[in-house]
PDB file of C-alpha atoms in Angstrom:
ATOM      1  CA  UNK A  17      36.133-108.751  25.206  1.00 38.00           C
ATOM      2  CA  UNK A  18      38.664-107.962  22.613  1.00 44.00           C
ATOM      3  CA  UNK A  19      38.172-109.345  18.692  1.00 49.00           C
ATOM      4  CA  UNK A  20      39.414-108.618  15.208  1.00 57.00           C
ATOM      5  CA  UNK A  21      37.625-109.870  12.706  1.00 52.00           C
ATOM      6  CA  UNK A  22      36.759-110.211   9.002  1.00 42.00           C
ATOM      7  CA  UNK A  23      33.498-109.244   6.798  1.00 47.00           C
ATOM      8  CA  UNK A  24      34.432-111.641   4.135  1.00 47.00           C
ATOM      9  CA  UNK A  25      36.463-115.372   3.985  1.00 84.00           C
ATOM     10  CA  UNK A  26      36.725-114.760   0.541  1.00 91.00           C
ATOM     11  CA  UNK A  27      37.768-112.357  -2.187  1.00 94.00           C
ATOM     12  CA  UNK A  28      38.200-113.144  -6.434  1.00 96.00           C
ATOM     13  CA  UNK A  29      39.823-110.285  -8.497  1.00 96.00           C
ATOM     14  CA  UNK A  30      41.451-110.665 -11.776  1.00 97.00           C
ATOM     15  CA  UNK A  31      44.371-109.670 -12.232  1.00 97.00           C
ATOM     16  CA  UNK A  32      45.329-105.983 -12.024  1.00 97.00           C
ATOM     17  CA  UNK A  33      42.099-104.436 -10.424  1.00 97.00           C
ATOM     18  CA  UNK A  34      42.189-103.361  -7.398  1.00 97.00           C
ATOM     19  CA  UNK A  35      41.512-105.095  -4.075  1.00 97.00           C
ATOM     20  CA  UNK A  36      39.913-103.988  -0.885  1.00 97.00           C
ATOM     21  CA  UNK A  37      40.731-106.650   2.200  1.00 96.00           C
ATOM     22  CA  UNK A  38      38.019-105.546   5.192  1.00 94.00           C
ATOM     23  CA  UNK A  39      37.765-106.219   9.043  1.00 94.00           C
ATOM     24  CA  UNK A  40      36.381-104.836  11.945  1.00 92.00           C
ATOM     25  CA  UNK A  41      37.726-104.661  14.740  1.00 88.00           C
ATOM     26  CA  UNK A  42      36.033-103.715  18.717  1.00 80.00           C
ATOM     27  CA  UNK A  43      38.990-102.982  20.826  1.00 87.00           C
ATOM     28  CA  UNK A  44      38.823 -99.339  20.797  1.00 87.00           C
ATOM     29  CA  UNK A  45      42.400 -99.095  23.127  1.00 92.00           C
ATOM     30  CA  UNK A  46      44.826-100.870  20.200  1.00 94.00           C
ATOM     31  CA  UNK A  47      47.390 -98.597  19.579  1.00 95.00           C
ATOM     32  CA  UNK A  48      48.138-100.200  15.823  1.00 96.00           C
ATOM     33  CA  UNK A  49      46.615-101.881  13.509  1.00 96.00           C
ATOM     34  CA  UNK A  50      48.602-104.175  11.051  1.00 97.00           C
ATOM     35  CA  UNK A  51      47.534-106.550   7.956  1.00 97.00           C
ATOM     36  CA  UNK A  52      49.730-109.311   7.358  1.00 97.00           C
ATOM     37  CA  UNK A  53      49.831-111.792   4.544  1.00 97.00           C
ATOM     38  CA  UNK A  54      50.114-115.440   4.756  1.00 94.00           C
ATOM     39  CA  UNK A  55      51.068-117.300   1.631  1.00 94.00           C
ATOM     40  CA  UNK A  56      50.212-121.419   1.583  1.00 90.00           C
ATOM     41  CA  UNK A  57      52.889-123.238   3.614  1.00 89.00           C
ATOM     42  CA  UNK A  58      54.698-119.910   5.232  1.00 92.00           C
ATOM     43  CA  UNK A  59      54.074-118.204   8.314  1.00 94.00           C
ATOM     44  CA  UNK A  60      52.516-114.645   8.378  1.00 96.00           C
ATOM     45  CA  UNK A  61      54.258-111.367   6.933  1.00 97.00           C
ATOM     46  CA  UNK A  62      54.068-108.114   7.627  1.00 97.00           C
ATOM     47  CA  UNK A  63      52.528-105.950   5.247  1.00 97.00           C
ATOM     48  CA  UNK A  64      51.802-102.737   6.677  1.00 98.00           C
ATOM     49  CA  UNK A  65      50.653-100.819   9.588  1.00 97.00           C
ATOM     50  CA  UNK A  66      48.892 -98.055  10.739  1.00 97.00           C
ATOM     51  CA  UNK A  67      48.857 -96.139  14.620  1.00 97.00           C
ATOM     52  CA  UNK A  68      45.604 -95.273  16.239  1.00 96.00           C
ATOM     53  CA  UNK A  69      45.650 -91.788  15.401  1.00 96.00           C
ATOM     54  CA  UNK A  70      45.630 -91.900  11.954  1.00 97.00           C
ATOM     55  CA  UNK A  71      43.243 -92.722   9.400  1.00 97.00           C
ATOM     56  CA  UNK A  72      45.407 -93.268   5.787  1.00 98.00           C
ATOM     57  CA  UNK A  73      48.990 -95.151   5.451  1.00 98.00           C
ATOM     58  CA  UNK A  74      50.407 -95.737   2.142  1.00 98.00           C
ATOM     59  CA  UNK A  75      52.836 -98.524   1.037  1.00 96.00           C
ATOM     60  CA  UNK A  76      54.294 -99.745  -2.041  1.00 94.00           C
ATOM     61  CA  UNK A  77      51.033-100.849  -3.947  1.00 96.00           C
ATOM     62  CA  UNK A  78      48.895-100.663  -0.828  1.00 98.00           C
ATOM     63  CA  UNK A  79      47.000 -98.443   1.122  1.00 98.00           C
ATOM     64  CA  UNK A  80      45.461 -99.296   4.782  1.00 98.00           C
ATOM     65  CA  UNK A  81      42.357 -96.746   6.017  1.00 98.00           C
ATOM     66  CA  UNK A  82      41.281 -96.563   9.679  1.00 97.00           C
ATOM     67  CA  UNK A  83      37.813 -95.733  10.209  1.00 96.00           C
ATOM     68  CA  UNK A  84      37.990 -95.212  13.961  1.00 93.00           C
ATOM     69  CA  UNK A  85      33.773 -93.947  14.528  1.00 93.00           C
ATOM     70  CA  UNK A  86      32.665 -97.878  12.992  1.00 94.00           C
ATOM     71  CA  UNK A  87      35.606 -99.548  14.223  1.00 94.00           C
ATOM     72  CA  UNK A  88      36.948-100.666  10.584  1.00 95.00           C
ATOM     73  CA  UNK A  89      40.103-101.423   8.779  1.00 96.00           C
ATOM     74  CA  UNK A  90      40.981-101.832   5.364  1.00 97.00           C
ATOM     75  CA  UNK A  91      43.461-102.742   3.229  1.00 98.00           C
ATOM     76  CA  UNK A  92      43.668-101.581  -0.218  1.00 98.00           C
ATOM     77  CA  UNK A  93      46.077-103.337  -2.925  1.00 98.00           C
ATOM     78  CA  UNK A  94      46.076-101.700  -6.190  1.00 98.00           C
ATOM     79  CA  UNK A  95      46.891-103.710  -9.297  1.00 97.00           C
ATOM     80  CA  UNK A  96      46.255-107.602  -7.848  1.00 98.00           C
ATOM     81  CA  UNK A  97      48.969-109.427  -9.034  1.00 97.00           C
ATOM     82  CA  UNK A  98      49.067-113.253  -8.933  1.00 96.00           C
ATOM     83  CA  UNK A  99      51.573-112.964  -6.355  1.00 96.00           C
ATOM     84  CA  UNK A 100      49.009-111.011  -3.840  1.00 97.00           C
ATOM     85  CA  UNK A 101      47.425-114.635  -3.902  1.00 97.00           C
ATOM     86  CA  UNK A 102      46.757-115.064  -0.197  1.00 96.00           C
ATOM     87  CA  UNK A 103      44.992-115.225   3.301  1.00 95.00           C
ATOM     88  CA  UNK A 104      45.463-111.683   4.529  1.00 96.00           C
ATOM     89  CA  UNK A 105      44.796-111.453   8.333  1.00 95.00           C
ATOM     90  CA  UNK A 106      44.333-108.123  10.282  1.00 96.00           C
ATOM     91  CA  UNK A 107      45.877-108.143  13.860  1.00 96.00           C
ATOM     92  CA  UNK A 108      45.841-105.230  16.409  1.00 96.00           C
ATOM     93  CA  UNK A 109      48.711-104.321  18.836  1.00 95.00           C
ATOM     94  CA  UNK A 110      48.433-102.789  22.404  1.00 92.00           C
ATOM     95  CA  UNK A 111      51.669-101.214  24.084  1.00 91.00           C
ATOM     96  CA  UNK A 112      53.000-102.823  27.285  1.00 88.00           C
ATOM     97  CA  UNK A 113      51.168-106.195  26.323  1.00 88.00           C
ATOM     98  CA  UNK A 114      54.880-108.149  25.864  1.00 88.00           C
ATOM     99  CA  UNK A 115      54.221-107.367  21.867  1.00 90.00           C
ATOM    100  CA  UNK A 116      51.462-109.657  21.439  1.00 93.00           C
ATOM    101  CA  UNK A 117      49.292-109.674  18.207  1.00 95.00           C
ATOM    102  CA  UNK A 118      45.944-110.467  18.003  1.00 95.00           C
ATOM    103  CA  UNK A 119      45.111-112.110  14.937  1.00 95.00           C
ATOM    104  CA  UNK A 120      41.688-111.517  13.359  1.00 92.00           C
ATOM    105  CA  UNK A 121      39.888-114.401  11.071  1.00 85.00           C
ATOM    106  CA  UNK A 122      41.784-113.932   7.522  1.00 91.00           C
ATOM    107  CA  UNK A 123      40.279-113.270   4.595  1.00 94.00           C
ATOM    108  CA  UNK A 124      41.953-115.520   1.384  1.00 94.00           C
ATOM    109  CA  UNK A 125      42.245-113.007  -1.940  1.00 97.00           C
ATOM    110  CA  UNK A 126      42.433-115.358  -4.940  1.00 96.00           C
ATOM    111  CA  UNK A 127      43.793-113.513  -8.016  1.00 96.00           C
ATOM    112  CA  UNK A 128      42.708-114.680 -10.799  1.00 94.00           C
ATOM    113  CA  UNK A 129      45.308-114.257 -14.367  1.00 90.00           C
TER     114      UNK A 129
ATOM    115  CA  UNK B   8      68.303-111.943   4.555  1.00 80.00           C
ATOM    116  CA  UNK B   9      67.993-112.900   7.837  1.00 85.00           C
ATOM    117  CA  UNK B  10      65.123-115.138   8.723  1.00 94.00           C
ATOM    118  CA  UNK B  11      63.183-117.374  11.285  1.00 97.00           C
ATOM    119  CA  UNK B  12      63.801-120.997  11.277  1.00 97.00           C
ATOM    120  CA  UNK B  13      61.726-123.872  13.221  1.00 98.00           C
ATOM    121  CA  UNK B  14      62.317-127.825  13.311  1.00 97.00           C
ATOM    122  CA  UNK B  15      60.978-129.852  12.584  1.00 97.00           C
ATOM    123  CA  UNK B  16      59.056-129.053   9.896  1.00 97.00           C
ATOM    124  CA  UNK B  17      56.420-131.656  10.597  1.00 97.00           C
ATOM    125  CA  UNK B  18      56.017-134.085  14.052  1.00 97.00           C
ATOM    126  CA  UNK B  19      53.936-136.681  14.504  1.00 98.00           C
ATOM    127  CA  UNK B  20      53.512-137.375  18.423  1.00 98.00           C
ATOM    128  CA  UNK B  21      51.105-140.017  20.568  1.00 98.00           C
ATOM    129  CA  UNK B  22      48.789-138.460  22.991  1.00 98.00           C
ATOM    130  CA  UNK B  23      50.581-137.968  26.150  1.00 98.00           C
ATOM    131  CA  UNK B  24      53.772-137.548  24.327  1.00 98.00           C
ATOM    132  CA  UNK B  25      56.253-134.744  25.116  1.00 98.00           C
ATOM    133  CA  UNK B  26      57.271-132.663  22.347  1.00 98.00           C
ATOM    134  CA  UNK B  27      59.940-130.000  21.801  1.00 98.00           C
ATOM    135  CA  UNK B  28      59.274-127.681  18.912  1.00 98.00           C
ATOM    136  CA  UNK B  29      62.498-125.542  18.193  1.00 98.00           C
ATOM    137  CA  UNK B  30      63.488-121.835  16.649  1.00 98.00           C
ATOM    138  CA  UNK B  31      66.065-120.099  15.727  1.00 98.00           C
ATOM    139  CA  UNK B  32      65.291-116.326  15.961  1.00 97.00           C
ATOM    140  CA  UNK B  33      66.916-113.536  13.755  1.00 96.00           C
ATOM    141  CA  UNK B  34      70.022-112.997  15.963  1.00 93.00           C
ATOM    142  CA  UNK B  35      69.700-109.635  16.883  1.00 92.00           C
ATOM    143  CA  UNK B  36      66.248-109.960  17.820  1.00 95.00           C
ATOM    144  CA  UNK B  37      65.198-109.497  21.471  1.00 93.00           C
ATOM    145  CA  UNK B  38      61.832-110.564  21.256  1.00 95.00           C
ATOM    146  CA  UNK B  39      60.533-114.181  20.858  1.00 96.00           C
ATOM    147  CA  UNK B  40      56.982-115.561  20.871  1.00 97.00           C
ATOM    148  CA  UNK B  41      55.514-118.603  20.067  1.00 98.00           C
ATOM    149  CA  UNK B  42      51.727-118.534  18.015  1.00 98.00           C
ATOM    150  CA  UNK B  43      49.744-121.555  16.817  1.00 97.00           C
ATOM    151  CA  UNK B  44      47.096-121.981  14.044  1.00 94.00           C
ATOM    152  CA  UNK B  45      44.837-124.304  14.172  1.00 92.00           C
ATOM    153  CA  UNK B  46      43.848-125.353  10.518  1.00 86.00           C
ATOM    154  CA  UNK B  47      41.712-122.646   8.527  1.00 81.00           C
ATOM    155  CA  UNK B  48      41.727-120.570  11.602  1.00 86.00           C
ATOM    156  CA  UNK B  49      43.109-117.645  12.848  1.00 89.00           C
ATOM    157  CA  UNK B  50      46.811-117.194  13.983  1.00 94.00           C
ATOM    158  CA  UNK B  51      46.430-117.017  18.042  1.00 96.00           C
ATOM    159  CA  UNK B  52      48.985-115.890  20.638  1.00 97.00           C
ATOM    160  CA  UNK B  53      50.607-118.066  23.065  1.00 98.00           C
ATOM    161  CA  UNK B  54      53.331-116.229  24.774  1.00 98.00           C
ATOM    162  CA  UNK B  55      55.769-113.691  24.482  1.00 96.00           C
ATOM    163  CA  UNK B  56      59.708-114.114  25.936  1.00 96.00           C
ATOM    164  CA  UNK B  57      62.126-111.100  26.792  1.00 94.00           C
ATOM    165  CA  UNK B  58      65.280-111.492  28.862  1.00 92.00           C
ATOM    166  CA  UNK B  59      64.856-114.638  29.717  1.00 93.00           C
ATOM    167  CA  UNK B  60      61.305-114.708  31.407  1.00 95.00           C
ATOM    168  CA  UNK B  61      57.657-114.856  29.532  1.00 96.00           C
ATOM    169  CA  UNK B  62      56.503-111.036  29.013  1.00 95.00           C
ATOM    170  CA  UNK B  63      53.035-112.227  28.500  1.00 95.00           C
ATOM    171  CA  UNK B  64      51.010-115.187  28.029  1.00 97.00           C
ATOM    172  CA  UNK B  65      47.429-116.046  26.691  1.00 97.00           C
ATOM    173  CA  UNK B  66      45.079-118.483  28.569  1.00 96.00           C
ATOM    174  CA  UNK B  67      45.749-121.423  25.693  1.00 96.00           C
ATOM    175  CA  UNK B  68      49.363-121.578  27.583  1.00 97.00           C
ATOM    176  CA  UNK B  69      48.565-123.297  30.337  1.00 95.00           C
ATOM    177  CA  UNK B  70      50.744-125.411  32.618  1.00 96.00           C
ATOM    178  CA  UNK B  71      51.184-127.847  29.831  1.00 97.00           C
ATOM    179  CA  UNK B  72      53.186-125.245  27.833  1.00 98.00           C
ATOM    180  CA  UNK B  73      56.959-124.078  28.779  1.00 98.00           C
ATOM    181  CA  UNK B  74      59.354-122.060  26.670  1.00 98.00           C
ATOM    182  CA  UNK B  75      63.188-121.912  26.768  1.00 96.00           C
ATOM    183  CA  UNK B  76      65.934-120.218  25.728  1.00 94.00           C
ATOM    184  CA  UNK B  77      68.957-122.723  26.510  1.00 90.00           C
ATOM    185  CA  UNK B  78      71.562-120.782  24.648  1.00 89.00           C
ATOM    186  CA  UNK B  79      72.102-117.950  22.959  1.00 81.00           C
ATOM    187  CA  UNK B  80      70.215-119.502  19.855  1.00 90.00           C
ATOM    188  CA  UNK B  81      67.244-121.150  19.914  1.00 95.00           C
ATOM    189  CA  UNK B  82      63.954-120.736  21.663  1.00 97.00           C
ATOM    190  CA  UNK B  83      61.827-123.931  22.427  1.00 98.00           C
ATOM    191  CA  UNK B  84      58.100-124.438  23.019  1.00 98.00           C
ATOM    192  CA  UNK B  85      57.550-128.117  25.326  1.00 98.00           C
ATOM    193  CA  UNK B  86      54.119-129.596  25.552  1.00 98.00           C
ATOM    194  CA  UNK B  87      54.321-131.826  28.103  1.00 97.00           C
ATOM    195  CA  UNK B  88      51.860-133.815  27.617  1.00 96.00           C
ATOM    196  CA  UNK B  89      50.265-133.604  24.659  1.00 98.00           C
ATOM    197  CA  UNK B  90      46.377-133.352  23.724  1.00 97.00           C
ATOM    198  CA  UNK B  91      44.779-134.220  20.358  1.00 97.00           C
ATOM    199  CA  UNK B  92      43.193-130.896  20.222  1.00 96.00           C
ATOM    200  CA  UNK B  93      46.954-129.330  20.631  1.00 97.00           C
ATOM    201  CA  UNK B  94      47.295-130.355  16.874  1.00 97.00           C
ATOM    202  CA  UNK B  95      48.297-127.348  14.758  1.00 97.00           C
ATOM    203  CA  UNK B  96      50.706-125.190  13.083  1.00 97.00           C
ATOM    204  CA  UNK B  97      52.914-123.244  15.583  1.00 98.00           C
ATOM    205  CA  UNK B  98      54.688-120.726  14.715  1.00 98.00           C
ATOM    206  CA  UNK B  99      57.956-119.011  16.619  1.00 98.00           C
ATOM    207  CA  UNK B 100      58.231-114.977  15.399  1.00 97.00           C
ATOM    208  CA  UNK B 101      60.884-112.700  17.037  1.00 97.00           C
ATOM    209  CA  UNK B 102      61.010-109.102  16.790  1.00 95.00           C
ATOM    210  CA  UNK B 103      63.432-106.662  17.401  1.00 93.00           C
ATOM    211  CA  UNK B 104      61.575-104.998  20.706  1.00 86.00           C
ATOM    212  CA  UNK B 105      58.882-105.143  22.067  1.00 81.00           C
ATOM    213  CA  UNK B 106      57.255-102.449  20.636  1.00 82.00           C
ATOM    214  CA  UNK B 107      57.529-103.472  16.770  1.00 88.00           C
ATOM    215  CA  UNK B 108      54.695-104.288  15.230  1.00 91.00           C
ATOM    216  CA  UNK B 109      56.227-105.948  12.513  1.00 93.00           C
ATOM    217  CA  UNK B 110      57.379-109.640  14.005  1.00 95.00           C
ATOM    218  CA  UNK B 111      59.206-111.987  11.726  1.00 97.00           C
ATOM    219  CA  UNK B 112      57.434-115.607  11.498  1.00 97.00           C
ATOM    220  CA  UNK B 113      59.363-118.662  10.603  1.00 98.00           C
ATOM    221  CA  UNK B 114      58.109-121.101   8.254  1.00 97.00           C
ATOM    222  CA  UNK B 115      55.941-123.270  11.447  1.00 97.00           C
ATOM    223  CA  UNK B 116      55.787-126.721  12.632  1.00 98.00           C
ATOM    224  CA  UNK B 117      52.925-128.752  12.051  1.00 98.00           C
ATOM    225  CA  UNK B 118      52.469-130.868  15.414  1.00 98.00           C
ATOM    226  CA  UNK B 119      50.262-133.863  14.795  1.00 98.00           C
ATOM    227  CA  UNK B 120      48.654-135.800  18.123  1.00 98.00           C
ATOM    228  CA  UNK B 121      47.292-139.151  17.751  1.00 98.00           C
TER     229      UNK B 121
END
């Protein structure tokens, strides 16, 4: 079956290093791959995405790599600030599926000042 | 800036109950869907709503679940009867089509069954 999921639950970085947010993923046929961000007491929100075919998509402050061969996505943020405080969640997204996301485990970044 | 809104905020319901959990999507959005999260899990799919009629639908929404659009406002999700195990954060999201990844979550509504 299909799953996204999360190496870590966990991640402490001071502030203004650099974070790296991992998951793998096993659904081969997801056309994108997206990280959103959930802050305590909101709903998710989108970060960033990135389509099947490539490997490298750059934001503002964050960069999200696709490693197709082991099945693994990552999300980069450089320069942790407080504000990145967090449970960052990895989804995938098939065409003709009605839109749906699939959500993998989350992975809370605590930043520390 | 436009957002996502859902009411209650928080509702407390007996086992058995009916509830009505309500959004208000972005209003040009065409998309609705209606997630849950259990607490310190992952966000899950229920079902997706375009046009009037559910685009998709995962196997949690079961014949228990319904979801309206009575006007040209809000969306709805109905338990109809509800389960102690169907206590969780749900969240409405809308996007503009179907093929955006980026959907636009409102704040949820925690649904408590006792």
């Amino acid at each position: 079956g299909e799953s996204v999921g999360l190496h870590l639950p966990t991640l402490s970085v001071q502030e203004g290093d650099n974070s790296i947010i991992n998951c793998a993923y096993s659904n081969s046929a997801s056309d994108y791959f997206i990280w959103y961000k959930q802050e305590s007491g909101k709903g998710p929100q989108f970060i960033i995405d990135i389509r099947s075919n490539m490997d490298k998509r750059q934001g503002q402050r964050v960069t999200v790599l696709l490693n197709k061969t082991v099945k693994h996505l990552s999300l980069q943020i450089a320069a942790t600030q407080p504000g990145d405080s967090a449970v960052y969640f990895c989804a995938e997204y098939t065409y003709n599926q009605g839109g749906k996301l699939i959500f993998g485990q989350g992975t809370e970044l605590s930043v520390k000042p | 800036e436009p957002e996502v809104t859902q009411t209650p905020s928080h509702q407390v319901t007996q086992m058995g109950q009916e509830v009505i959990l309500r959004c208000v999507p972005i209003s040009n959005h065409l998309y609705f869907y209606w997630y849950r999260q259990i607490l310190g899990q992952k966000v899950e799919f229920l079902v997706s709503f375009y046009n009037n009629e559910i685009s998709e639908k995962s196997e949690i929404f079961d014949d228990q679940f319904s979801v309206e659009r009575p006007d040209g406002s809000n969306f709805t999700l109905k338990i109809r009867s509800t389960k102690l195990e169907d206590s969780a954060m749900y969240f409405c999201a809308s996007s503009l089509q179907e093929f955006d990844t980026e959907a636009f979550f409102g704040q949820g509504t925690r649904l408590t069954v006792v």
